[in-house]
Amino acid sequence: MKADSLLSRRRVPGPEAPHDDVPLPTGRGRRTAWHGAAAALHGVGAVTTVLLVLAAIGAVIGEPVLIPSLAATAGVLHSAPTLPMAQPRSVVVAHLLGAGAGYAVLALSQSNPWSAALAGGLTFAATTLARTPHSPACATAVVVVLQTPAPARFVPLLLAAGVVLVVAGFVASQVRRGAARYPVRWW
């Protein structure tokens, strides 16, 4: 028995094969690329919208509501909505722990970069112990130490902004068909 008789006689496409023999890619690859682009566009729109809402709230009440750590939170919520650090409990509690760490450090020290770094580290420790991982909260502590906002105004605004971010994440996940559902768990 010859090996040639066992092998298929059909031609294998290659550089020397006529182009009509080479199977064309199905629309699947293009559709995947399209869905990826649509998801990215949806995320950009969702993040931009919620940040504009926070800026508008701040403009209406005359207080800064949009701070860098909340912008980072919006990015986390819309780029990785199923991660533990994106869940509502982590978002809200971690930012409050960050503010608390910042104010605690300010009570014992002055506003300077060294104190801000300490507050960021303490926030990481607190969020880890509380099982509410959310790295942008470390930036909240830094903002508190370096900007020294009045706690009676800052903390309620921070809490409200955290809730706005969570609600926006929920709404955005409901709007786009096929998007990962947010949140995975509410608390």
PDB file of C-alpha atoms in Angstrom, residues 72-152:
ATOM      1  CA  ALA A  72     -10.472  56.339  37.952  1.00  0.00           C
ATOM      2  CA  THR A  73     -13.445  54.581  39.552  1.00  0.00           C
ATOM      3  CA  ALA A  74     -15.583  55.303  36.495  1.00  0.00           C
ATOM      4  CA  GLY A  75     -12.877  53.727  34.343  1.00  0.00           C
ATOM      5  CA  VAL A  76     -12.794  50.616  36.522  1.00  0.00           C
ATOM      6  CA  LEU A  77     -16.580  50.238  36.554  1.00  0.00           C
ATOM      7  CA  HIS A  78     -16.908  50.444  32.793  1.00  0.00           C
ATOM      8  CA  SER A  79     -13.810  48.528  31.749  1.00  0.00           C
ATOM      9  CA  ALA A  80     -13.953  45.647  34.237  1.00  0.00           C
ATOM     10  CA  PRO A  81     -17.465  45.578  35.726  1.00  0.00           C
ATOM     11  CA  THR A  82     -17.212  42.034  37.049  1.00  0.00           C
ATOM     12  CA  LEU A  83     -14.051  42.494  39.123  1.00  0.00           C
ATOM     13  CA  PRO A  84     -14.419  42.581  42.915  1.00  0.00           C
ATOM     14  CA  MET A  85     -12.956  46.095  42.981  1.00  0.00           C
ATOM     15  CA  ALA A  86     -15.800  47.327  40.758  1.00  0.00           C
ATOM     16  CA  GLN A  87     -18.637  46.078  42.951  1.00  0.00           C
ATOM     17  CA  PRO A  88     -20.789  48.674  44.765  1.00  0.00           C
ATOM     18  CA  ARG A  89     -19.620  47.738  48.251  1.00  0.00           C
ATOM     19  CA  SER A  90     -15.995  48.157  47.261  1.00  0.00           C
ATOM     20  CA  VAL A  91     -16.636  51.422  45.430  1.00  0.00           C
ATOM     21  CA  VAL A  92     -18.607  53.164  48.167  1.00  0.00           C
ATOM     22  CA  VAL A  93     -16.933  51.769  51.287  1.00  0.00           C
ATOM     23  CA  ALA A  94     -13.388  52.044  49.940  1.00  0.00           C
ATOM     24  CA  HIS A  95     -13.758  55.728  49.058  1.00  0.00           C
ATOM     25  CA  LEU A  96     -15.160  56.429  52.522  1.00  0.00           C
ATOM     26  CA  LEU A  97     -12.250  54.508  54.069  1.00  0.00           C
ATOM     27  CA  GLY A  98      -9.872  56.564  51.921  1.00  0.00           C
ATOM     28  CA  ALA A  99     -11.434  59.796  53.140  1.00  0.00           C
ATOM     29  CA  GLY A 100     -11.267  58.517  56.717  1.00  0.00           C
ATOM     30  CA  ALA A 101      -7.601  57.614  56.373  1.00  0.00           C
ATOM     31  CA  GLY A 102      -6.865  61.018  54.879  1.00  0.00           C
ATOM     32  CA  TYR A 103      -8.595  62.869  57.698  1.00  0.00           C
ATOM     33  CA  ALA A 104      -6.935  60.640  60.317  1.00  0.00           C
ATOM     34  CA  VAL A 105      -3.499  61.425  58.911  1.00  0.00           C
ATOM     35  CA  LEU A 106      -4.357  65.139  58.777  1.00  0.00           C
ATOM     36  CA  ALA A 107      -5.347  65.003  62.448  1.00  0.00           C
ATOM     37  CA  LEU A 108      -1.876  63.720  63.324  1.00  0.00           C
ATOM     38  CA  SER A 109       0.247  65.503  60.747  1.00  0.00           C
ATOM     39  CA  GLN A 110       0.393  68.372  58.289  1.00  0.00           C
ATOM     40  CA  SER A 111      -0.693  68.446  54.676  1.00  0.00           C
ATOM     41  CA  ASN A 112       2.363  67.396  52.679  1.00  0.00           C
ATOM     42  CA  PRO A 113       3.334  64.712  50.170  1.00  0.00           C
ATOM     43  CA  TRP A 114       4.753  62.455  52.904  1.00  0.00           C
ATOM     44  CA  SER A 115       1.480  62.491  54.786  1.00  0.00           C
ATOM     45  CA  ALA A 116      -0.447  61.939  51.562  1.00  0.00           C
ATOM     46  CA  ALA A 117       1.668  58.871  50.801  1.00  0.00           C
ATOM     47  CA  LEU A 118       1.026  57.541  54.305  1.00  0.00           C
ATOM     48  CA  ALA A 119      -2.723  58.090  53.896  1.00  0.00           C
ATOM     49  CA  GLY A 120      -2.687  56.227  50.576  1.00  0.00           C
ATOM     50  CA  GLY A 121      -0.921  53.281  52.194  1.00  0.00           C
ATOM     51  CA  LEU A 122      -3.297  53.283  55.150  1.00  0.00           C
ATOM     52  CA  THR A 123      -6.224  53.272  52.754  1.00  0.00           C
ATOM     53  CA  PHE A 124      -4.833  50.241  50.988  1.00  0.00           C
ATOM     54  CA  ALA A 125      -4.477  48.473  54.344  1.00  0.00           C
ATOM     55  CA  ALA A 126      -7.982  49.453  55.452  1.00  0.00           C
ATOM     56  CA  THR A 127      -9.635  48.370  52.203  1.00  0.00           C
ATOM     57  CA  THR A 128      -7.755  45.088  52.295  1.00  0.00           C
ATOM     58  CA  LEU A 129      -8.834  44.388  55.883  1.00  0.00           C
ATOM     59  CA  ALA A 130     -12.417  45.400  55.120  1.00  0.00           C
ATOM     60  CA  ARG A 131     -12.388  43.197  52.003  1.00  0.00           C
ATOM     61  CA  THR A 132     -13.381  46.150  49.855  1.00  0.00           C
ATOM     62  CA  PRO A 133     -10.547  46.350  47.326  1.00  0.00           C
ATOM     63  CA  HIS A 134     -10.662  49.508  45.250  1.00  0.00           C
ATOM     64  CA  SER A 135      -7.326  51.086  44.354  1.00  0.00           C
ATOM     65  CA  PRO A 136      -8.761  54.491  43.303  1.00  0.00           C
ATOM     66  CA  ALA A 137      -9.706  54.984  46.958  1.00  0.00           C
ATOM     67  CA  CYS A 138      -6.001  55.388  47.743  1.00  0.00           C
ATOM     68  CA  ALA A 139      -6.115  58.484  45.547  1.00  0.00           C
ATOM     69  CA  THR A 140      -9.095  59.766  47.543  1.00  0.00           C
ATOM     70  CA  ALA A 141      -6.927  59.702  50.661  1.00  0.00           C
ATOM     71  CA  VAL A 142      -4.197  61.605  48.824  1.00  0.00           C
ATOM     72  CA  VAL A 143      -6.733  64.219  47.673  1.00  0.00           C
ATOM     73  CA  VAL A 144      -7.973  64.667  51.240  1.00  0.00           C
ATOM     74  CA  VAL A 145      -4.475  65.193  52.621  1.00  0.00           C
ATOM     75  CA  LEU A 146      -3.255  67.504  49.868  1.00  0.00           C
ATOM     76  CA  GLN A 147      -6.450  69.519  49.363  1.00  0.00           C
ATOM     77  CA  THR A 148      -7.781  69.441  52.974  1.00  0.00           C
ATOM     78  CA  PRO A 149     -11.491  69.714  52.086  1.00  0.00           C
ATOM     79  CA  ALA A 150     -13.946  70.320  54.930  1.00  0.00           C
ATOM     80  CA  PRO A 151     -15.164  66.862  56.021  1.00  0.00           C
ATOM     81  CA  ALA A 152     -18.771  67.974  56.582  1.00  0.00           C
TER      82      ALA A 152
END
